[in-house]
Short mmCIF file of C-alpha atoms in Angstrom, two decimals:
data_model
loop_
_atom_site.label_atom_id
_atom_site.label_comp_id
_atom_site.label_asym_id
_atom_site.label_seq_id
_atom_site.Cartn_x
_atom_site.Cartn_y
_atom_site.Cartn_z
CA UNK A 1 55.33 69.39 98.68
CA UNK A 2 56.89 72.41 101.03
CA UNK A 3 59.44 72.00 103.93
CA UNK A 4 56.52 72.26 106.47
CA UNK A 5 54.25 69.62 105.58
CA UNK A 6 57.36 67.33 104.98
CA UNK A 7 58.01 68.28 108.26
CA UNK A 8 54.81 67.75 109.97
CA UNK A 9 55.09 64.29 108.18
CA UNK A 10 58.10 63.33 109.71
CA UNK A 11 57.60 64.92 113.15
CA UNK A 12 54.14 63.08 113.54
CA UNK A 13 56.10 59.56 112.55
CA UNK A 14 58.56 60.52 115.54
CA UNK A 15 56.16 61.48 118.10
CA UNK A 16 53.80 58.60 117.31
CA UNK A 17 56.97 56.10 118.23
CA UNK A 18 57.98 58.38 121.52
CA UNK A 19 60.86 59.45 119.67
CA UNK A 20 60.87 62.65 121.03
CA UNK A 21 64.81 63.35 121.30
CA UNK A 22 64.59 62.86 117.95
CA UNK A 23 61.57 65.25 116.95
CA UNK A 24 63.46 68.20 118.77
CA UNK A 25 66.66 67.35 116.94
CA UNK A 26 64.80 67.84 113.72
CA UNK A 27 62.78 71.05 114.59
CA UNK A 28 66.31 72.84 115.76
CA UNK A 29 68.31 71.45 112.69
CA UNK A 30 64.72 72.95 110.86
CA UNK A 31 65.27 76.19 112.65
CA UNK A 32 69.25 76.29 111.57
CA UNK A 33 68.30 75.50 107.43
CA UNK A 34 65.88 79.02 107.72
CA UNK A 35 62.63 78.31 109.34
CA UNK A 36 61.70 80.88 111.29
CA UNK A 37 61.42 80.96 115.15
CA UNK A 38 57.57 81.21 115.41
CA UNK A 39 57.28 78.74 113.01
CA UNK A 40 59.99 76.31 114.83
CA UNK A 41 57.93 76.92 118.14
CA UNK A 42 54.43 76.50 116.09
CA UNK A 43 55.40 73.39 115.03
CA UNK A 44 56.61 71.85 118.23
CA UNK A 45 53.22 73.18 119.25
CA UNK A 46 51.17 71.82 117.23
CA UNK A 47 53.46 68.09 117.49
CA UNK A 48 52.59 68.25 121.38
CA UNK A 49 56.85 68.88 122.17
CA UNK A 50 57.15 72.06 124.51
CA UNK A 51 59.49 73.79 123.97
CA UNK A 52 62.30 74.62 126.91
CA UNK A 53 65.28 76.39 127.80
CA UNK A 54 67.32 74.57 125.21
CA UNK A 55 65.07 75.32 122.32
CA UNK A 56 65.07 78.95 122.87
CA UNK A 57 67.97 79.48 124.00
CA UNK A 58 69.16 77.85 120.38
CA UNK A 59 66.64 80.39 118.75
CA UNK A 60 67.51 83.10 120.30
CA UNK A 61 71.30 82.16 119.43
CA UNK A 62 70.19 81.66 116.05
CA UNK A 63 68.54 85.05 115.09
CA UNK A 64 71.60 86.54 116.70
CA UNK A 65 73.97 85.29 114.53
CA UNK A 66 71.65 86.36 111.80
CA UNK A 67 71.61 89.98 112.70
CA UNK A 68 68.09 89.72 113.85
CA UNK A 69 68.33 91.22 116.79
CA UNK A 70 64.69 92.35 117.45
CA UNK A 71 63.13 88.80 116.73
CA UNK A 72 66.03 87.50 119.54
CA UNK A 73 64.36 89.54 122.02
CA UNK A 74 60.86 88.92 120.45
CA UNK A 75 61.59 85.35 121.27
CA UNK A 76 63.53 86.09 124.73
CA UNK A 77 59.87 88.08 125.60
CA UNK A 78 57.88 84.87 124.89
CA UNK A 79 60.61 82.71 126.32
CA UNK A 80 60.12 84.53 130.09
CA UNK A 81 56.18 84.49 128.96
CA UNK A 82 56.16 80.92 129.14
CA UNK A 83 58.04 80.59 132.48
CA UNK A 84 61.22 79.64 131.07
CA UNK A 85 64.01 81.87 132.72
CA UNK A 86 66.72 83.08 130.40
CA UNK A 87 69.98 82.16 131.52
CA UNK A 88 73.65 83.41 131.06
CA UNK A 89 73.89 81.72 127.91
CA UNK A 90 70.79 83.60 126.85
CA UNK A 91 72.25 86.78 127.82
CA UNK A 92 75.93 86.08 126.08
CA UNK A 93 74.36 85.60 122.65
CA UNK A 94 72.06 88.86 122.96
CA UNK A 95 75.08 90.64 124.30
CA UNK A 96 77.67 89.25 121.77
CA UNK A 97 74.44 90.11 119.28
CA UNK A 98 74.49 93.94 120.74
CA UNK A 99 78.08 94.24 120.00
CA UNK A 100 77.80 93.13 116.51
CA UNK A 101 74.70 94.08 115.23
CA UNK A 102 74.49 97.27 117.11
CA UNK A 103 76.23 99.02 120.28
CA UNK A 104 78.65 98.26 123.02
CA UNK A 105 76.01 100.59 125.33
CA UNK A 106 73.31 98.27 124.54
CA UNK A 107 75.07 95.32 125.54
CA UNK A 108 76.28 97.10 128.56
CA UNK A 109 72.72 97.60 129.48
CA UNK A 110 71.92 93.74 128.52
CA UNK A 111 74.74 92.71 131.68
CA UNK A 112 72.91 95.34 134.12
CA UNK A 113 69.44 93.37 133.21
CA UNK A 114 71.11 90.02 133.49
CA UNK A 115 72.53 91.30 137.08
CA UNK A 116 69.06 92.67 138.10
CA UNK A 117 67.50 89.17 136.99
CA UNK A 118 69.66 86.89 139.55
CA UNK A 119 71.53 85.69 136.53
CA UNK A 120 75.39 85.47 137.70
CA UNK A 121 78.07 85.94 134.88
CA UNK A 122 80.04 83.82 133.65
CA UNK A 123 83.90 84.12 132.53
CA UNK A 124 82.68 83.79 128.80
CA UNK A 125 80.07 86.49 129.68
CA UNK A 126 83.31 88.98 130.61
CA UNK A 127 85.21 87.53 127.81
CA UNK A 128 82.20 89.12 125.25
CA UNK A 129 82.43 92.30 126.59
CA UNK A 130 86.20 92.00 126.62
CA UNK A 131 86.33 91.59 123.37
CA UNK A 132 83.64 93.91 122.03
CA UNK A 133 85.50 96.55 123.72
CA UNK A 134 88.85 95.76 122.60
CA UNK A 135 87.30 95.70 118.76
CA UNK A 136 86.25 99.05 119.26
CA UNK A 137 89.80 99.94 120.30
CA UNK A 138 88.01 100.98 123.35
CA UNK A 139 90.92 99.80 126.04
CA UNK A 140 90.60 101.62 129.04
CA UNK A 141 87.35 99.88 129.12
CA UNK A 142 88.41 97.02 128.47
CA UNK A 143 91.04 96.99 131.66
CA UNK A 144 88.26 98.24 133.74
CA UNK A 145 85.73 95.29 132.72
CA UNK A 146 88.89 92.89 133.75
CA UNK A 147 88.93 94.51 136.79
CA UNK A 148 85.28 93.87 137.41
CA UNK A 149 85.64 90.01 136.42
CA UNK A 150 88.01 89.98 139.34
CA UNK A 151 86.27 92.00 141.86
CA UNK A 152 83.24 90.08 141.51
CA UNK A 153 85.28 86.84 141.62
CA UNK A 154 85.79 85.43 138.47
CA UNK A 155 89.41 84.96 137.10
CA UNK A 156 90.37 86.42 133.92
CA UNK A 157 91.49 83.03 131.76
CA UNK A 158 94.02 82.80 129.13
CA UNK A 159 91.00 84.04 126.51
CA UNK A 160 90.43 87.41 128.64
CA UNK A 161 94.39 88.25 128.65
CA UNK A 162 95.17 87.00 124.90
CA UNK A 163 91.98 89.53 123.60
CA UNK A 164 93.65 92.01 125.82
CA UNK A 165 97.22 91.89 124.99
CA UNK A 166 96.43 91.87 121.15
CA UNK A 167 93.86 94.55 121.50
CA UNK A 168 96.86 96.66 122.88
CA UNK A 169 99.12 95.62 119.99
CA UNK A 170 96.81 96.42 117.53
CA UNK A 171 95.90 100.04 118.61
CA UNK A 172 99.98 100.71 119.06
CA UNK A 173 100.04 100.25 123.53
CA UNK A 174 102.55 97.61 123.12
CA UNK A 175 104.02 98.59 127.19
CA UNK A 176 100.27 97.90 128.00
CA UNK A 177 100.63 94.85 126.45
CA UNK A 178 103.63 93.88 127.89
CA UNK A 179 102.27 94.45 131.39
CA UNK A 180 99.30 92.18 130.59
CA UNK A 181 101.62 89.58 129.63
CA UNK A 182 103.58 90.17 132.80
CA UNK A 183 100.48 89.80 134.78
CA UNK A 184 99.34 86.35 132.45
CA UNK A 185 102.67 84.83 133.75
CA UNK A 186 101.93 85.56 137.36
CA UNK A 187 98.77 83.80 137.24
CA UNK A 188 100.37 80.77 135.59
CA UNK A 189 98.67 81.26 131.86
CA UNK A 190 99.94 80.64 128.66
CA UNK A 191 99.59 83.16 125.73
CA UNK A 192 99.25 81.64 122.15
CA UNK A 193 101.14 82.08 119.34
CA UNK A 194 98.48 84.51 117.20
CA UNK A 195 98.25 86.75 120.05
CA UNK A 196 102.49 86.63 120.37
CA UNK A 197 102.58 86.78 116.73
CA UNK A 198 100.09 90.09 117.19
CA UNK A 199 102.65 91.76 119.16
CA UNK A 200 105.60 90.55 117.54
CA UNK A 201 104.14 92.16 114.65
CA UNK A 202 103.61 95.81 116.58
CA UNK A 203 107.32 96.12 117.58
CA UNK A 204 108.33 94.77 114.58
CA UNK A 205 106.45 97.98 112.84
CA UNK A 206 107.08 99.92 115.20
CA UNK A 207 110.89 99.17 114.63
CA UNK A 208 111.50 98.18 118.32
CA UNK A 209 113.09 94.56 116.80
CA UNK A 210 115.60 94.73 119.76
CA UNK A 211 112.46 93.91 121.78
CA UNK A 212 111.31 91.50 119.52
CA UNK A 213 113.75 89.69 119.17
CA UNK A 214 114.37 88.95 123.16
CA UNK A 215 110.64 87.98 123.07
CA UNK A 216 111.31 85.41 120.56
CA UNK A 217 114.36 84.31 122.11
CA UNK A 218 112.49 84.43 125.55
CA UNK A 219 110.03 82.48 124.06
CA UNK A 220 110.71 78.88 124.89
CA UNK A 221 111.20 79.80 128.91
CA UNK A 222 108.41 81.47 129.32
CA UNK A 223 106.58 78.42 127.88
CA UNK A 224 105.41 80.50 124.31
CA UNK A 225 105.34 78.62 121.06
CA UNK A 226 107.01 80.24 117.83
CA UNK A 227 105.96 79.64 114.22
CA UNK A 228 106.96 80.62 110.64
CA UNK A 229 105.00 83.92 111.18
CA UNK A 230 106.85 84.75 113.97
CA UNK A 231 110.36 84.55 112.34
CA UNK A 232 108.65 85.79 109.46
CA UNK A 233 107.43 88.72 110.76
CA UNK A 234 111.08 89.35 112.18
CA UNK A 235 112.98 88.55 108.97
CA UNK A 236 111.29 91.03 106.91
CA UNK A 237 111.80 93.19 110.21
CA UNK A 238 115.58 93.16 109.75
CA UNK A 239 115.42 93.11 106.29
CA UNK A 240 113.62 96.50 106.00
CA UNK A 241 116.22 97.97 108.00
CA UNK A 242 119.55 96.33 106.27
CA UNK A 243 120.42 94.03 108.28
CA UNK A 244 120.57 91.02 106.22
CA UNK A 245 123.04 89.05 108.87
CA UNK A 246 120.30 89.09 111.41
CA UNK A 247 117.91 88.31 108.60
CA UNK A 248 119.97 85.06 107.93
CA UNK A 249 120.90 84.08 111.36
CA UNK A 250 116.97 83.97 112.51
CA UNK A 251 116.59 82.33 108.69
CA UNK A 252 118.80 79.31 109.95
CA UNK A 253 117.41 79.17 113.28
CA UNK A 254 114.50 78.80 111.75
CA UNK A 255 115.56 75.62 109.60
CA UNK A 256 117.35 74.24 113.08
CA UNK A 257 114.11 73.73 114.49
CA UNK A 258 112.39 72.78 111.14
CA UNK A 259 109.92 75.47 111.09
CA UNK A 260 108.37 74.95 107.85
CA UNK A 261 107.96 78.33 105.54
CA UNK A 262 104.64 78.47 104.97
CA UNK A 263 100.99 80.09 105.46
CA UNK A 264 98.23 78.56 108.21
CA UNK A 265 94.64 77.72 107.39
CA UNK A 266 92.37 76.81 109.88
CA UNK A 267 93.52 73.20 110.25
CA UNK A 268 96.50 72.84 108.31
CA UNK A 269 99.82 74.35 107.19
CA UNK A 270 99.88 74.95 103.24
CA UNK A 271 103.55 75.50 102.12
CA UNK A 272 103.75 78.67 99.68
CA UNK A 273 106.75 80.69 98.21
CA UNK A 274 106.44 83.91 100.48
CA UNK A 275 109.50 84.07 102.87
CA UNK A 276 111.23 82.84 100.45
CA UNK A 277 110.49 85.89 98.59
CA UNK A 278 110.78 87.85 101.04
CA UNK A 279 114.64 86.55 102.31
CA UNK A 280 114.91 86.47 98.75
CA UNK A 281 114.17 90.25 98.35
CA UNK A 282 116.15 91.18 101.00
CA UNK A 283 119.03 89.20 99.77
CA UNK A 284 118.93 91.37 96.76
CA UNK A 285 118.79 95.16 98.50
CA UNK A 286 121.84 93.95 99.97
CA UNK A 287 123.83 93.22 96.85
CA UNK A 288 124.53 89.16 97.42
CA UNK A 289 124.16 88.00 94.02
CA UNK A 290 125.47 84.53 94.54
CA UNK A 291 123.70 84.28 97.53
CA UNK A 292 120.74 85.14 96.25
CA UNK A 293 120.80 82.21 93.38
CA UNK A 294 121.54 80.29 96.23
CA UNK A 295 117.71 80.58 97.75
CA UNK A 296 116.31 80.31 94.51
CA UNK A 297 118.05 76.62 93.67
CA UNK A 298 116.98 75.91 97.61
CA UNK A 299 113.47 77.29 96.68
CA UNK A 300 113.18 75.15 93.50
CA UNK A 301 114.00 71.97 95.20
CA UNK A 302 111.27 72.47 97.76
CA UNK A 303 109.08 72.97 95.07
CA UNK A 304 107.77 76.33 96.27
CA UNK A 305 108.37 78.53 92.80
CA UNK A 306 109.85 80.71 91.88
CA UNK A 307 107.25 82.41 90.11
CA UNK A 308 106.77 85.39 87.74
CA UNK A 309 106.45 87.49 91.07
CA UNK A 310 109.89 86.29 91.99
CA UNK A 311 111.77 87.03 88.99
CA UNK A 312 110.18 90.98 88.56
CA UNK A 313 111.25 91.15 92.47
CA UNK A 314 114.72 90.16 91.60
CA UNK A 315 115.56 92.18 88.15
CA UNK A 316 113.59 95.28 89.81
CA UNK A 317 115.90 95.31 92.79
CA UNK A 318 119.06 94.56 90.50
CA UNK A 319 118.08 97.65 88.73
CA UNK A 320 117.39 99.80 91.60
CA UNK A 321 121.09 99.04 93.22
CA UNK A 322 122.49 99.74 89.81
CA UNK A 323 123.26 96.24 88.86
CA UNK A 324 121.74 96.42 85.22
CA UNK A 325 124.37 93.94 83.89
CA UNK A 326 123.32 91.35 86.31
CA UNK A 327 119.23 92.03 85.65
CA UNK A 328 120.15 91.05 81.52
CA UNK A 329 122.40 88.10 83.01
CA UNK A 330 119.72 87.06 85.51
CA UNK A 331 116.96 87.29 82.36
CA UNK A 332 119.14 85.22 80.05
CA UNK A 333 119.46 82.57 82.58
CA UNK A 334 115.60 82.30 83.19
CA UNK A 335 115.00 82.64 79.90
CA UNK A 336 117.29 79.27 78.67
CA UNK A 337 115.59 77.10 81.61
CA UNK A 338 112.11 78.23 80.51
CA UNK A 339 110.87 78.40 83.69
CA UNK A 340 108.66 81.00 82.49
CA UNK A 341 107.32 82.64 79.28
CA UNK A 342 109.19 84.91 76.98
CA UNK A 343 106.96 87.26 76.54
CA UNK A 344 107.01 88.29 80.57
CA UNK A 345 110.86 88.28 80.28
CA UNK A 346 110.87 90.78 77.62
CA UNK A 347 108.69 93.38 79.26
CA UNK A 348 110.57 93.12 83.09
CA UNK A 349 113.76 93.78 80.92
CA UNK A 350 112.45 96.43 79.04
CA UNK A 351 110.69 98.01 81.99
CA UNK A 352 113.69 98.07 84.10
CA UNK A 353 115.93 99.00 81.60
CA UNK A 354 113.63 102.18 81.00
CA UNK A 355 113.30 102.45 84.72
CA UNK A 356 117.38 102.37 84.97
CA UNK A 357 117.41 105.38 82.11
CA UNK A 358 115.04 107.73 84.13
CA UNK A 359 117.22 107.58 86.76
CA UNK A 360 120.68 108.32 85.20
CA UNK A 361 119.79 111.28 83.21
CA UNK A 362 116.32 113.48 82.68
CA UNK A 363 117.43 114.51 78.95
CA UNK A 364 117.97 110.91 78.05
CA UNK A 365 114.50 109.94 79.75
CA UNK A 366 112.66 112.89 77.62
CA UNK A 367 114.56 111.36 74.53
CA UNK A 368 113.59 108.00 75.12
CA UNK A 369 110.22 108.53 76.42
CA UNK A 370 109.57 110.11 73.05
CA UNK A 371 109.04 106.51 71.47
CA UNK A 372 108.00 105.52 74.53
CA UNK A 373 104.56 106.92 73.37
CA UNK A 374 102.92 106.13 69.46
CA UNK A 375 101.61 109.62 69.72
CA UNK A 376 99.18 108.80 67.10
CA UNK A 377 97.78 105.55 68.39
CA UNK A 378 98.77 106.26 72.05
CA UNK A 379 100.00 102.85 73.02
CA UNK A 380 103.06 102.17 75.58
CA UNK A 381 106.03 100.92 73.99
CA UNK A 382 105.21 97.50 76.04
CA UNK A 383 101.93 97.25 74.45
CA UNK A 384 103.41 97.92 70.94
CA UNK A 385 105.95 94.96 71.54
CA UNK A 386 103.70 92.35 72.36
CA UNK A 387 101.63 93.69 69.48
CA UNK A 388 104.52 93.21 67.18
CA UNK A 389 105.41 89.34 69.40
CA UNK A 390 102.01 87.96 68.06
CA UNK A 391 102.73 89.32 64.53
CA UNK A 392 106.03 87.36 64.51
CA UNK A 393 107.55 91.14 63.83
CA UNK A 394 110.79 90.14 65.85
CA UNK A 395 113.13 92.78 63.45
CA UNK A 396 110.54 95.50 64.42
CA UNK A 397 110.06 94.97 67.90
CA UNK A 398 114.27 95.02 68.03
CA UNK A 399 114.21 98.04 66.81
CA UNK A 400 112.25 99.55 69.77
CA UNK A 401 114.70 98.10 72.04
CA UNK A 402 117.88 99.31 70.53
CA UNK A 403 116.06 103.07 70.90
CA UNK A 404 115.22 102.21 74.58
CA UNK A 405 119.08 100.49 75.11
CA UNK A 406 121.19 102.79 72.90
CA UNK A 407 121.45 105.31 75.71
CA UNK A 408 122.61 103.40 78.33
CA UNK A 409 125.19 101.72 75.80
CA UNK A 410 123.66 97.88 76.45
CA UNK A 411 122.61 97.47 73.27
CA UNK A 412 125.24 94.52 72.66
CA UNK A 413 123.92 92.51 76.24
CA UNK A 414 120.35 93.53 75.46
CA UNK A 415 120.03 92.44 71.86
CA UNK A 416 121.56 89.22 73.03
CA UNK A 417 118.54 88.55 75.37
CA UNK A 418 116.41 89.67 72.49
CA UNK A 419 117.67 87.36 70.05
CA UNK A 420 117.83 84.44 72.54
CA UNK A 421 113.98 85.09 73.17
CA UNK A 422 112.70 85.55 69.45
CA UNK A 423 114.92 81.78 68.94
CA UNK A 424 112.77 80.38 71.42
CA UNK A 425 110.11 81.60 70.23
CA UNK A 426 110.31 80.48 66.36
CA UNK A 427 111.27 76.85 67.55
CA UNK A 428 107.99 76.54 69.50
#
């Protein structure tokens, strides 16, 4: 039995008790599972329900959403053919549909028609355009459609300057922005913390964080929330310009006012590992070893890691600074809590050990990169280890490490890490 005779069924059960609330309910919730608008309207037809404003105003909605532009106005054509005049809610969907589906001219056009129809916008119907524009990093517009709103006597609302404000971020006018935020203060309205976080964001890449940081520190008097993206963003600001005090001292602000590190779905916070990482990281560039094993215990205890992404960050930037003989100390300690597997240790030592050799001296790289290579089977020397791990060929795969070591002179530090590793793994 198909969905429209079920239908029919049910619809003639709900008519023949008056319940005719009901019957619409169904027909709309019909329309919203894929029946199509004819059919939706055939049916209320054929039930005896006519249909109204409501109904196709929910259509028309509908087939916008859908991309179906040309059945929206199909339907809008019948809608004004039945003496049903479309409203500005009919008008925001086709426009919002125009700007979506296919150009900002053609919903221009559609708030001309709705003008020449008596149909008065509202501040949602300025909002749409607003917006539109702003995705199309078309700003000038944009400012002049505000203007409009206000010239034909409807206030811009905290939606209208938030769009604006990050639609000035995003394409790089951060003084424009600023001047819209100005003007939002004037008029007694509050901007929210993803559009602050949007221009926090800009400066921040822009490396304006002497700006940035006022705004955050502005933030509370001017009535603006902060979050863990906003220090965030700031952190790994400072961090990617070397100053790790600053780094630190917005780090502990951030505890003060228990701002939870974390990431934000759409109704809740989920805790993860990443500004940890990234203080974490930053820690590193700037050579505070201790420090650094400092976040990690504080990391562990909150349960957020570390993980396998954590420990490559760590030994890669230990290498990079030159700190090779605390990379094989770091790697021994992970490697005796077990925190993760062996194999994974062996090739971040290994790779940063070759990484460390190409760096000190192009002769030794050419030497070493000569077994770097089977030149007959044309594997990596990290494929050809973990080949010779699930053989149990410990002796062999040592061998490949004292080439790779023996020219730095860490053979003694390295083989220790080695051996600790192949224990583990005969004992398991």
């Amino acid at each position: 039995m198909g969905i429209l005779p079920t239908t029919n069924t049910i619809l003639s059960a709900y008519c023949e008790k008056g319940m005719l609330d009901e019957a619409r309910d169904l027909l709309l919730d019909m329309k919203e599972k894929g029946i199509d608008a004819a059919q939706t309207i055939d049916l209320m037809t054929r039930s005896n329900l006519q249909p109204d404003e409501f109904t196709y105003n929910t259509l028309i909605s509908g087939l916008c959403k859908e991309g179906k532009i040309d059945k929206a106005f199909r339907v809008l054509d019948e809608m004004e053919s039945m003496k049903f005049l479309p409203d500005s809610v009919t008008f925001c969907s086709l426009i919002k549909g125009c700007f979506k589906w296919r150009t900002s001219s053609e919903a221009i056009k559609l708030f001309e028609e709705m003008g020449n129809k008596g149909v008065k916008p509202t501040v949602f119907t300025y909002n749409i355009i607003v917006l539109g524009l702003c995705k199309e990093n078309k700003m000038e517009e944009a400012r002049e459609w505000v203007k409009k709103m206000e010239e034909s006597g409807v206030s811009p609302d905290c939606v209208t300057y938030n769009t604006l404000i990050s639609g000035y971020s995003k394409t790089g006018n951060i003084w424009e922005a600023y001047g819209a935020m100005d003007e939002m203060l004037l008029k007694g309205l509050k901007m929210d913390i993803f559009t602050l976080n949007n221009v926090l964001r800009t400066l921040s890449n822009e490396g304006k964080l002497k700006e940035a940081y006022e705004l955050v520190c502005s933030a509370p008097e001017k009535g603006y929330d902060l979050d863990e993206v906003s220090y965030g963003t700031l952190i790994k600001g400072y961090f990617k310009e070397g100053d790790m005090d600053q780094a630190l001292k917005l780090w502990d602000e951030m505890k003060k006012k228990e701002i939870l590190p974390g990431v934000v779905t759409y109704n809740e916070k989920v805790v993860d590992a990443i500004t940890y990482n990234t203080l974490i990281m930053g820690i590193c560039r700037g050579g505070k070893f201790e420090d650094m094993l400092e976040f990690l215990s504080e990391m562990e205890e909150k349960k957020l890691g570390p993980d396998i992404y954590t420990f490559k960050g760590i030994t890669r930037n230990l290498v990079e600074f030159g700190r090779t003989d605390e990379a094989l100390e770091f790697l021994s300690k992970i490697n005796e809590t077990g925190k993760i597997p062996y194999r994974p240790c062996f090739a971040i030592l290994e790779e940063t050990i070759s990484q460390e050799l190409q760096k000190k001296n192009s002769q030794e790289v050419v030497a070493c990169d000569s077994v770097d290579q089977d030149s007959s089977s044309g594997t990596t020397r990290t494929e050809h280890n973990d080949e010779l791990f699930k053989e149990g060929k410990f002796k062999e795969a040592d061998c490949i490490l004292e080439e790779m070591t023996i020219c730095e002179g860490k053979l003694r530090d390295a083989n220790c890490v080695l051996e600790e590793m192949t224990n583990k793994v005969l004992s398991t």
